Amino acid sequence: MSEVPALATFQPLYQQIKTLLMQSLESGEWKPGEMIPAETELALRFKVSQGTVRKAIDELSAENLLIRRQGKGTFVASHQEPRSAFRFLRLTDDHGAAIVYQSQFLECRRLRAPADVAKWLELKTGDAAIMIRRLLLIGGSPVVLDEIWLPGTLFRGLTAEKLADYKGPMYGLFESEYGTRMIRADERIKAVAADEEAARWLKVNPGTPLLSVERVSFTYQDKPVEVRKGRYLTTQWHYHNELG
Amino acid sequence: MSEVPALATFQPLYQQIKTLLMQSLESGEWKPGEMIPAETELALRFKVSQGTVRKAIDELSAENLLIRRQGKGTFVASHQEPRSAFRFLRLTDDHGAAIVYQSQFLECRRLRAPADVAKWLELKTGDAAIMIRRLLLIGGSPVVLDEIWLPGTLFRGLTAEKLADYKGPMYGLFESEYGTRMIRADERIKAVAADEEAARWLKVNPGTPLLSVERVSFTYQDKPVEVRKGRYLTTQWHYHNELG
DNA sequence: TAGTGGTCTAGACCACATA
DNA sequence: ATGTGGTCTAGACCACTAG
């Protein structure tokens, strides 16, 4: 007798539920900050037990897509909430002092994507892109100089004015005004010497060692939607990382 | 009628089980690389359901203390296994090439802990400590210069010879020969200019920007057991980090 | 074939937040 | 008092590994 071979396509039920939940998130059925239906209700909708829904939500919660609050409900994570506002910025004061950032936007232009940016964003060289340059200040001192590239199609109408007017983190603006939510990012860190321009903005001598932080951010489906090239001044601050 | 107040000491059963499991790990009842008893057996031992044991193991597995292998069993994680051998080293080739490291030990001495090291290791200034200096090479080129400090009491008899003779990652030696297992670590990253000594070993000019990576590693109970000051040459390699 | 972890269920009850 | 997520159980069955 021939056996039915185990199909490579086997997927646990809770994984399928997880996929369905992610689709609802991506489609905007539940928006950032909103509460999603109760576990029991989702169990009814999907015709599975509560435990199965629970496991799916557990994973989405571990991936920072959902936030559980006992007694209240489960909510769609948002970059506008303090909990995850500066989740991607790993800069810390050397002595543990609280850090309050201030943004200063230097430039916001619509350009054609250069080759390296196009590659990271999975565009064609020359496609429309938006380039933002800004300075992050701590207590009035410039600390980070960022050059940010976004796909032009996703961020039509983004201007320096809108950036400057918005209260809260930039990723909060991106998710509420442009429907693009940053979920995860990869960073490549190097030590480099400050060039003339970075030196000018960061008020240091050219040649001063700076941290070069190149970030590619992804939204749902692992789609790259932002490239960011940062220069960090690390005399009084450092990039903090936890290894598990 | 007065109600019994909810005690602040409430702890879920699975958390208590988790603590018991960690105690068995710390005491060496199950050693790195060994298999721990089956879930059903642990459930019997602790007089709880399998699901409760399961949740405890789930968390320990997420923290990289245990490794589950379906069909085989659950094993104590070990720095000697390829999976977690270089888990704490985040250096990556710029073009994604595979990296093969080679260690060159420059120095291993028993000294009195300087103030800053003592503070991180929770020792008293002047307590016995071991200082190791070593070079990491990739394809024959020096890339990382490390200065490593360990508490003298935990690593009696550690010599340059033992370090050089050992095959495999240093943390593997620490866990098998000295019974100290590194579980997690904090890193502080800055950009600095190469001093004379770093420049000599890394074969660059003094003043070249280098990554300064200061690490404090912890074993069970969040006890600090290693301080490491690294200088990374990041011309052809970078420190890679994933933000979730 | 036997043993292990992995999935799924149904139901009971607890802890927390809010009205 | 009600609704939410959080815990715990007991049992059935599936998928993977190895002898």
Coordinates of C-alpha atoms (C1' of nucleotides) in Angstrom, one line a residue:
Chain A
M1 CA 0.0 0.0 0.0
S2 CA 1.3 3.4 -0.9
E3 CA 1.1 6.1 1.9
V4 CA -0.2 9.5 1.4
P5 CA 3.0 11.6 1.6
A6 CA 3.2 14.4 4.1
L7 CA 2.7 17.5 2.1
A8 CA 5.2 20.2 2.4
T9 CA 2.3 22.6 2.5
F10 CA 1.1 21.5 5.9
Q11 CA 0.4 24.6 8.0
P12 CA -0.9 24.6 11.5
L13 CA -4.3 26.2 12.0
Y14 CA -3.0 29.0 14.2
Q15 CA -0.6 30.0 11.4
Q16 CA -3.5 30.2 9.0
I17 CA -5.4 32.3 11.5
K18 CA -2.3 34.5 11.9
T19 CA -2.2 35.1 8.2
L20 CA -5.8 36.1 8.1
L21 CA -5.3 38.5 11.0
M22 CA -2.3 40.0 9.2
Q23 CA -4.4 40.5 6.1
S24 CA -7.0 42.4 8.2
L25 CA -4.3 44.5 9.6
E26 CA -2.7 45.2 6.2
S27 CA -6.1 46.0 4.6
G28 CA -6.9 48.5 7.3
E29 CA -9.9 46.7 8.7
W30 CA -8.4 47.5 12.1
K31 CA -6.4 50.6 12.2
P32 CA -3.4 51.5 14.4
G33 CA -4.5 52.2 17.9
E34 CA -7.9 50.5 17.5
M35 CA -9.1 47.5 19.4
I36 CA -9.5 44.3 17.5
P37 CA -12.4 41.9 18.2
A38 CA -12.3 39.8 21.4
E39 CA -10.6 36.4 21.2
T40 CA -13.9 34.6 21.7
E41 CA -15.5 36.6 18.8
L42 CA -12.6 35.8 16.5
A43 CA -12.8 32.2 17.4
L44 CA -16.5 32.2 16.3
R45 CA -15.7 34.0 13.1
F46 CA -12.9 31.6 12.1
K47 CA -14.7 28.6 13.6
V48 CA -11.7 27.5 15.7
S49 CA -11.2 27.3 19.4
Q50 CA -10.2 30.3 21.5
G51 CA -6.9 28.7 22.2
T52 CA -6.0 28.6 18.6
V53 CA -6.8 32.3 18.1
R54 CA -4.9 33.0 21.2
K55 CA -1.7 31.3 19.8
A56 CA -2.0 33.4 16.6
I57 CA -2.4 36.6 18.6
D58 CA 0.5 35.6 20.8
E59 CA 2.8 35.5 17.9
L60 CA 1.6 38.8 16.4
S61 CA 2.0 40.3 19.8
A62 CA 5.6 39.0 20.1
E63 CA 6.2 40.6 16.7
N64 CA 4.9 44.0 17.9
L65 CA 2.0 44.1 15.5
L66 CA -0.6 43.8 18.3
I67 CA -0.6 44.8 21.9
R68 CA -2.5 42.9 24.5
R69 CA -3.9 44.7 27.5
Q70 CA -5.4 42.5 30.1
G71 CA -8.9 43.5 31.0
K72 CA -9.2 45.9 28.1
G73 CA -8.6 44.1 24.8
T74 CA -6.1 43.6 22.1
F75 CA -5.0 46.6 20.1
V76 CA -3.2 47.3 16.8
A77 CA 0.2 48.7 17.6
S78 CA 0.9 52.3 16.6
H79 CA 4.0 54.4 16.3
Q80 CA 2.0 57.2 17.8
E81 CA 1.8 55.5 21.2
P82 CA 4.6 56.3 23.6
R83 CA 5.4 52.6 24.0
S84 CA 6.6 52.2 20.5
A85 CA 7.2 55.8 19.5
F86 CA 11.0 55.6 19.3
R87 CA 11.2 51.9 19.2
F88 CA 13.7 51.9 16.3
L89 CA 16.0 54.6 17.7
R90 CA 18.6 52.9 19.9
L91 CA 20.4 56.0 21.0
T92 CA 21.0 56.2 24.8
D93 CA 22.6 58.7 27.0
D94 CA 25.9 57.5 28.5
H95 CA 24.8 58.1 32.0
G96 CA 21.2 56.9 31.5
A97 CA 19.7 60.3 31.5
A98 CA 16.2 60.6 29.9
I99 CA 16.4 61.7 26.3
V100 CA 14.1 64.3 24.7
Y101 CA 14.5 64.6 21.0
Q102 CA 13.7 67.5 18.7
S103 CA 13.5 67.3 15.0
Q104 CA 14.8 69.9 12.6
F105 CA 13.9 69.3 8.9
L106 CA 16.5 70.6 6.5
E107 CA 15.2 69.5 3.2
C108 CA 12.4 67.5 1.6
R109 CA 12.5 67.0 -2.1
R110 CA 11.1 64.8 -4.8
L111 CA 13.9 63.3 -6.8
R112 CA 14.8 60.3 -9.0
A113 CA 16.1 57.4 -7.0
P114 CA 19.8 56.8 -7.3
A115 CA 21.0 53.3 -8.0
D116 CA 21.7 52.1 -4.4
V117 CA 18.5 53.5 -3.0
A118 CA 16.5 52.0 -5.9
K119 CA 18.1 48.6 -5.2
W120 CA 17.1 48.6 -1.5
L121 CA 13.6 49.9 -2.2
E122 CA 13.1 47.4 -5.0
L123 CA 12.5 50.3 -7.5
K124 CA 14.1 51.0 -10.8
T125 CA 16.9 53.6 -10.9
G126 CA 15.3 56.9 -11.7
D127 CA 11.9 56.1 -10.3
A128 CA 10.3 58.9 -8.2
A129 CA 11.5 59.0 -4.6
I130 CA 11.3 61.4 -1.8
M131 CA 14.5 62.5 0.0
I132 CA 14.3 64.0 3.5
R133 CA 17.2 65.4 5.4
R134 CA 16.8 66.2 9.0
L135 CA 18.7 66.8 12.2
L136 CA 17.9 65.3 15.6
L137 CA 18.8 67.4 18.6
I138 CA 19.0 66.5 22.2
G139 CA 18.9 69.4 24.6
G140 CA 19.5 71.8 21.8
S141 CA 22.7 69.9 20.6
P142 CA 22.7 68.3 17.2
V143 CA 23.3 64.5 17.5
V144 CA 22.0 62.7 14.4
L145 CA 22.0 63.8 10.8
D146 CA 19.6 61.6 8.7
E147 CA 19.1 61.3 5.0
I148 CA 15.8 59.4 4.4
W149 CA 14.6 58.0 1.1
L150 CA 11.0 56.9 0.5
P151 CA 9.2 55.5 -2.6
G152 CA 7.5 58.4 -4.4
T153 CA 4.3 56.5 -5.1
L154 CA 3.6 55.7 -1.5
F155 CA 4.2 59.2 -0.1
R156 CA 2.7 61.6 -2.6
G157 CA 2.3 65.1 -1.3
L158 CA 4.8 64.7 1.6
T159 CA 6.4 68.1 2.2
A160 CA 8.8 69.7 4.6
E161 CA 5.9 71.7 6.0
K162 CA 3.8 68.6 6.8
L163 CA 6.8 67.0 8.5
A164 CA 7.5 70.1 10.5
D165 CA 3.9 70.6 11.5
Y166 CA 3.3 67.0 12.7
K167 CA 3.5 66.4 16.4
G168 CA 5.0 63.1 17.3
P169 CA 7.4 60.6 15.6
M170 CA 7.8 60.6 11.9
Y171 CA 6.7 57.0 11.7
G172 CA 3.4 58.1 13.3
L173 CA 2.8 60.5 10.4
F174 CA 3.7 57.8 7.9
E175 CA 1.1 55.4 9.3
S176 CA -1.7 57.8 9.9
E177 CA -1.4 60.0 6.8
Y178 CA 0.1 57.6 4.2
G179 CA -1.1 54.3 5.5
T180 CA 2.4 52.8 5.6
R181 CA 3.3 51.1 8.8
M182 CA 7.0 50.3 9.5
I183 CA 7.2 46.9 11.1
R184 CA 10.8 45.9 11.3
A185 CA 14.2 47.2 10.1
D186 CA 17.7 46.1 9.4
E187 CA 20.6 48.3 10.4
R188 CA 24.2 48.2 9.3
I189 CA 26.6 50.1 11.5
K190 CA 30.1 51.3 10.7
A191 CA 32.5 53.8 12.0
V192 CA 33.3 56.6 9.6
A193 CA 35.0 60.0 9.5
A194 CA 32.8 63.0 9.4
D195 CA 32.7 64.6 5.9
E196 CA 32.4 68.4 5.5
E197 CA 28.6 68.5 5.6
A198 CA 28.1 66.2 8.5
A199 CA 30.7 68.1 10.4
R200 CA 29.0 71.4 9.7
W201 CA 25.5 70.2 10.9
L202 CA 26.8 68.2 13.9
K203 CA 29.2 71.1 14.8
V204 CA 32.3 68.9 15.0
N205 CA 35.6 69.0 13.0
P206 CA 35.7 67.1 9.7
G207 CA 37.3 63.7 10.3
T208 CA 35.6 63.2 13.7
P209 CA 34.6 59.6 14.1
L210 CA 30.9 59.2 13.6
L211 CA 28.6 56.2 13.7
S212 CA 27.2 55.4 10.2
V213 CA 23.8 53.7 10.6
E214 CA 22.2 52.5 7.4
R215 CA 18.6 51.3 7.9
V216 CA 16.2 49.6 5.6
S217 CA 12.7 49.5 7.0
F218 CA 10.0 47.0 6.0
T219 CA 6.2 47.1 6.1
Y220 CA 3.8 44.1 5.7
Q221 CA 5.0 41.3 3.4
D222 CA 8.6 42.2 4.0
K223 CA 8.2 45.0 1.5
P224 CA 11.0 47.6 1.9
V225 CA 9.7 51.2 2.1
E226 CA 12.4 53.3 3.6
V227 CA 16.1 53.7 3.4
R228 CA 17.8 55.8 6.0
K229 CA 21.5 56.9 6.2
G230 CA 22.3 58.3 9.6
R231 CA 25.4 59.9 11.1
Y232 CA 25.4 59.7 14.9
L233 CA 27.6 61.7 17.1
T234 CA 28.6 59.4 20.0
T235 CA 30.6 61.5 22.3
Q236 CA 28.0 61.7 25.0
W237 CA 25.6 59.1 23.7
H238 CA 25.8 55.5 22.4
Y239 CA 24.0 53.0 20.3
H240 CA 22.5 50.5 22.7
N241 CA 21.9 46.8 21.8
E242 CA 20.8 43.8 23.8
L243 CA 22.0 40.4 22.8
G244 CA 19.8 37.4 23.7
Chain B
M1 CA -17.2 40.5 55.2
S2 CA -13.6 41.5 54.4
E3 CA -12.2 40.1 51.2
V4 CA -8.8 38.5 50.9
P5 CA -6.8 41.1 49.0
A6 CA -5.1 40.0 45.8
L7 CA -1.5 39.6 46.9
A8 CA 1.1 41.3 44.8
T9 CA 3.0 38.1 45.0
F10 CA 0.7 36.3 42.7
Q11 CA 2.7 34.3 40.2
P12 CA 1.3 32.0 37.5
L13 CA 2.1 28.3 37.9
Y14 CA 4.1 28.2 34.7
Q15 CA 6.3 31.0 36.0
Q16 CA 7.0 29.0 39.1
I17 CA 7.8 25.9 36.9
K18 CA 10.0 28.1 34.8
T19 CA 11.9 29.2 37.9
L20 CA 12.3 25.5 39.0
L21 CA 13.6 24.6 35.6
M22 CA 16.1 27.5 35.6
Q23 CA 17.4 26.3 39.0
S24 CA 18.0 22.8 37.6
L25 CA 19.9 24.4 34.7
E26 CA 21.9 26.6 37.0
S27 CA 22.8 23.8 39.4
G28 CA 24.0 21.7 36.5
E29 CA 21.4 18.9 36.9
W30 CA 21.1 19.1 33.1
K31 CA 24.3 20.2 31.4
P32 CA 24.7 22.2 28.1
G33 CA 24.0 19.9 25.2
E34 CA 22.1 17.3 27.2
M35 CA 18.4 16.5 26.8
I36 CA 16.1 17.4 29.6
P37 CA 13.2 15.0 30.7
A38 CA 10.2 14.8 28.4
E39 CA 7.3 17.3 29.0
T40 CA 5.0 14.5 30.3
E41 CA 7.6 13.4 32.8
L42 CA 8.2 16.9 34.1
A43 CA 4.5 17.4 34.4
L44 CA 4.4 14.3 36.6
R45 CA 7.3 15.5 38.7
F46 CA 5.8 19.0 39.3
K47 CA 2.3 17.7 39.5
V48 CA 0.9 20.1 36.8
S49 CA -0.5 19.5 33.4
Q50 CA 1.7 19.1 30.3
G51 CA 0.4 22.4 29.0
T52 CA 1.7 24.2 31.9
V53 CA 5.2 22.7 31.6
R54 CA 5.0 23.5 27.9
K55 CA 4.4 27.2 28.5
A56 CA 7.4 27.3 30.9
I57 CA 9.6 25.6 28.3
D58 CA 8.2 27.9 25.6
E59 CA 9.6 30.9 27.4
L60 CA 12.9 29.3 28.2
S61 CA 13.2 28.3 24.6
A62 CA 12.4 31.9 23.5
E63 CA 15.2 33.1 25.8
N64 CA 17.7 30.7 24.2
L65 CA 18.2 28.7 27.3
L66 CA 16.6 25.5 25.9
I67 CA 16.3 24.3 22.4
R68 CA 13.3 22.2 21.2
R69 CA 13.7 19.5 18.6
Q70 CA 10.5 17.9 17.4
G71 CA 10.6 14.2 17.6
K72 CA 13.8 14.2 19.6
G73 CA 13.4 16.1 22.8
T74 CA 14.3 19.4 24.5
F75 CA 18.0 20.2 25.0
V76 CA 20.0 22.6 27.1
A77 CA 21.4 25.3 24.8
S78 CA 25.2 25.3 24.4
H79 CA 27.7 27.8 23.0
Q80 CA 29.5 24.8 21.5
E81 CA 26.8 24.0 19.0
P82 CA 27.0 25.7 15.7
R83 CA 23.5 27.2 16.1
S84 CA 24.6 29.4 18.9
A85 CA 28.3 29.4 18.6
F86 CA 28.8 33.0 17.4
R87 CA 25.3 34.2 18.6
F88 CA 26.7 37.3 20.2
L89 CA 29.0 38.4 17.4
R90 CA 27.1 40.7 15.1
L91 CA 29.8 41.3 12.5
T92 CA 28.8 40.7 8.9
D93 CA 30.6 40.9 5.6
D94 CA 29.4 43.9 3.5
H95 CA 28.6 41.6 0.6
G96 CA 27.1 38.8 2.6
A97 CA 30.1 36.5 2.2
A98 CA 30.4 33.7 4.8
I99 CA 32.7 34.6 7.6
V100 CA 35.3 32.3 9.1
Y101 CA 37.0 33.6 12.2
Q102 CA 40.4 32.9 13.6
S103 CA 41.4 33.8 17.1
Q104 CA 44.9 35.0 18.1
F105 CA 45.5 35.4 21.8
L106 CA 47.9 38.2 22.7
E107 CA 47.8 38.2 26.4
C108 CA 46.1 36.5 29.4
R109 CA 47.0 37.8 32.8
R110 CA 45.7 37.8 36.3
L111 CA 45.4 41.4 37.5
R112 CA 43.6 43.6 40.0
A113 CA 40.3 44.9 38.6
P114 CA 40.4 48.6 37.7
A115 CA 37.5 50.7 39.0
D116 CA 35.3 50.7 35.9
V117 CA 35.6 46.9 35.4
A118 CA 35.0 46.2 39.0
K119 CA 31.9 48.3 38.8
W120 CA 30.4 46.4 35.9
L121 CA 31.3 43.0 37.3
E122 CA 30.0 44.0 40.8
L123 CA 33.4 43.4 42.3
K124 CA 35.5 45.7 44.6
T125 CA 38.3 47.7 43.0
G126 CA 41.4 45.6 43.3
D127 CA 39.7 42.2 43.4
A128 CA 41.3 39.5 41.3
A129 CA 40.4 39.6 37.6
I130 CA 41.6 38.0 34.5
M131 CA 42.4 40.1 31.5
I132 CA 42.6 38.6 28.0
R133 CA 43.6 40.4 24.9
R134 CA 43.0 38.8 21.6
L135 CA 42.7 39.5 17.9
L136 CA 40.0 38.2 15.6
L137 CA 41.0 37.6 12.0
I138 CA 38.9 37.0 8.9
G139 CA 40.8 35.5 6.0
G140 CA 44.1 36.4 7.7
S141 CA 43.2 40.1 8.2
P142 CA 42.8 41.5 11.7
V143 CA 39.3 42.8 12.2
V144 CA 38.6 42.9 15.9
L145 CA 40.8 43.7 18.9
D146 CA 39.2 42.6 22.2
E147 CA 40.1 43.3 25.8
I148 CA 38.2 40.9 28.0
W149 CA 37.8 41.0 31.8
L150 CA 36.5 38.1 33.9
P151 CA 36.1 37.7 37.6
G152 CA 39.2 35.9 39.0
T153 CA 37.2 33.7 41.3
L154 CA 35.2 32.1 38.6
F155 CA 38.0 31.5 36.1
R156 CA 40.9 30.2 38.2
G157 CA 43.6 28.6 36.1
L158 CA 42.6 30.1 32.8
T159 CA 45.7 30.7 30.8
A160 CA 46.6 31.8 27.3
E161 CA 47.6 28.3 26.5
K162 CA 44.2 26.8 27.4
L163 CA 42.6 29.5 25.3
A164 CA 44.8 28.8 22.4
D165 CA 44.4 25.0 22.6
Y166 CA 40.6 25.1 22.8
K167 CA 38.8 24.3 19.6
G168 CA 35.6 26.3 19.2
P169 CA 34.2 29.6 20.6
M170 CA 35.5 31.0 23.8
Y171 CA 32.1 30.9 25.4
G172 CA 32.1 27.2 24.8
L173 CA 35.3 26.9 26.9
F174 CA 33.8 29.0 29.6
E175 CA 30.7 26.9 29.9
S176 CA 32.4 23.4 29.7
E177 CA 35.5 24.1 31.7
Y178 CA 34.4 26.8 34.1
G179 CA 30.7 26.1 34.4
T180 CA 29.8 29.7 33.5
R181 CA 27.2 30.1 30.8
M182 CA 26.7 33.4 29.1
I183 CA 23.0 34.0 28.6
R184 CA 22.6 37.6 27.5
A185 CA 24.6 40.7 27.0
D186 CA 24.3 44.5 26.7
E187 CA 26.4 46.4 24.2
R188 CA 27.2 50.1 23.9
I189 CA 28.5 51.1 20.6
K190 CA 30.4 54.3 19.7
A191 CA 32.6 55.5 16.9
V192 CA 36.2 56.3 18.1
A193 CA 39.6 57.1 16.5
A194 CA 42.1 54.3 16.6
D195 CA 44.8 54.8 19.3
E196 CA 48.4 53.7 18.7
E197 CA 47.9 50.2 19.9
A198 CA 44.7 49.4 18.1
A199 CA 46.2 50.9 15.0
R200 CA 49.2 48.6 15.2
W201 CA 47.2 45.4 15.7
L202 CA 44.5 46.2 13.2
K203 CA 47.1 47.4 10.7
V204 CA 45.6 50.8 10.1
N205 CA 46.7 54.4 10.7
P206 CA 46.2 55.9 14.1
G207 CA 43.0 58.0 14.0
T208 CA 41.2 55.7 11.7
P209 CA 37.5 55.5 12.7
L210 CA 36.8 52.3 14.6
L211 CA 33.7 50.9 16.2
S212 CA 34.0 50.7 20.0
V213 CA 31.8 47.9 21.3
E214 CA 31.6 47.6 25.1
R215 CA 29.9 44.5 26.2
V216 CA 28.7 43.3 29.6
S217 CA 27.6 39.6 29.6
F218 CA 25.4 38.0 32.2
T219 CA 24.8 34.5 33.4
Y220 CA 21.9 33.2 35.4
Q221 CA 20.2 35.5 37.9
D222 CA 21.4 38.5 35.8
K223 CA 24.8 38.2 37.3
P224 CA 27.5 40.1 35.3
V225 CA 30.5 37.8 34.5
E226 CA 32.3 39.4 31.6
V227 CA 33.3 42.9 30.4
R228 CA 34.6 43.2 26.9
K229 CA 36.0 46.2 25.2
G230 CA 36.2 45.7 21.4
R231 CA 37.6 47.7 18.5
Y232 CA 36.1 46.7 15.2
L233 CA 37.5 47.6 11.8
T234 CA 34.5 48.3 9.6
T235 CA 35.9 49.0 6.2
Q236 CA 34.8 45.7 4.7
W237 CA 32.5 44.5 7.5
H238 CA 29.7 46.0 9.5
Y239 CA 27.8 45.5 12.8
H240 CA 24.4 44.1 11.8
N241 CA 21.3 44.6 13.9
E242 CA 17.6 43.8 13.4
L243 CA 15.0 46.0 14.9
G244 CA 11.6 44.5 15.6
Chain C
dT1 C1' 6.8 0.8 16.6
dA2 C1' 7.6 3.8 20.3
dG3 C1' 8.8 8.2 22.1
dT4 C1' 9.1 13.0 21.6
dG5 C1' 7.4 17.6 20.8
dG6 C1' 3.4 20.2 18.2
dT7 C1' -1.5 21.2 17.6
dC8 C1' -6.3 21.6 18.8
dT9 C1' -10.3 21.5 21.6
dA10 C1' -13.8 22.6 25.3
dG11 C1' -14.5 24.1 29.5
dA12 C1' -13.5 26.1 34.1
dC13 C1' -11.8 29.6 36.6
dC14 C1' -8.7 33.8 37.7
dA15 C1' -7.0 38.7 37.3
dC16 C1' -7.8 43.2 35.6
dA17 C1' -10.4 47.3 33.9
dT18 C1' -14.5 49.8 33.6
dA19 C1' -19.0 51.2 34.3
Chain D
dA1 C1' -21.7 43.3 37.2
dT2 C1' -19.7 42.6 32.9
dG3 C1' -16.4 41.9 29.4
dT4 C1' -11.6 41.4 28.4
dG5 C1' -7.3 38.8 28.4
dG6 C1' -4.6 35.2 31.3
dT7 C1' -4.2 30.6 33.4
dC8 C1' -4.9 25.7 33.8
dT9 C1' -6.6 21.2 32.8
dA10 C1' -7.4 16.7 30.5
dG11 C1' -7.5 14.4 26.6
dA12 C1' -7.2 13.5 21.6
dC13 C1' -4.7 13.4 17.8
dC14 C1' -0.7 14.9 14.4
dA15 C1' 4.2 15.3 12.8
dC16 C1' 8.8 14.1 13.3
dT17 C1' 12.8 11.0 14.6
dA18 C1' 15.0 6.8 15.4
dG19 C1' 15.6 2.0 16.3

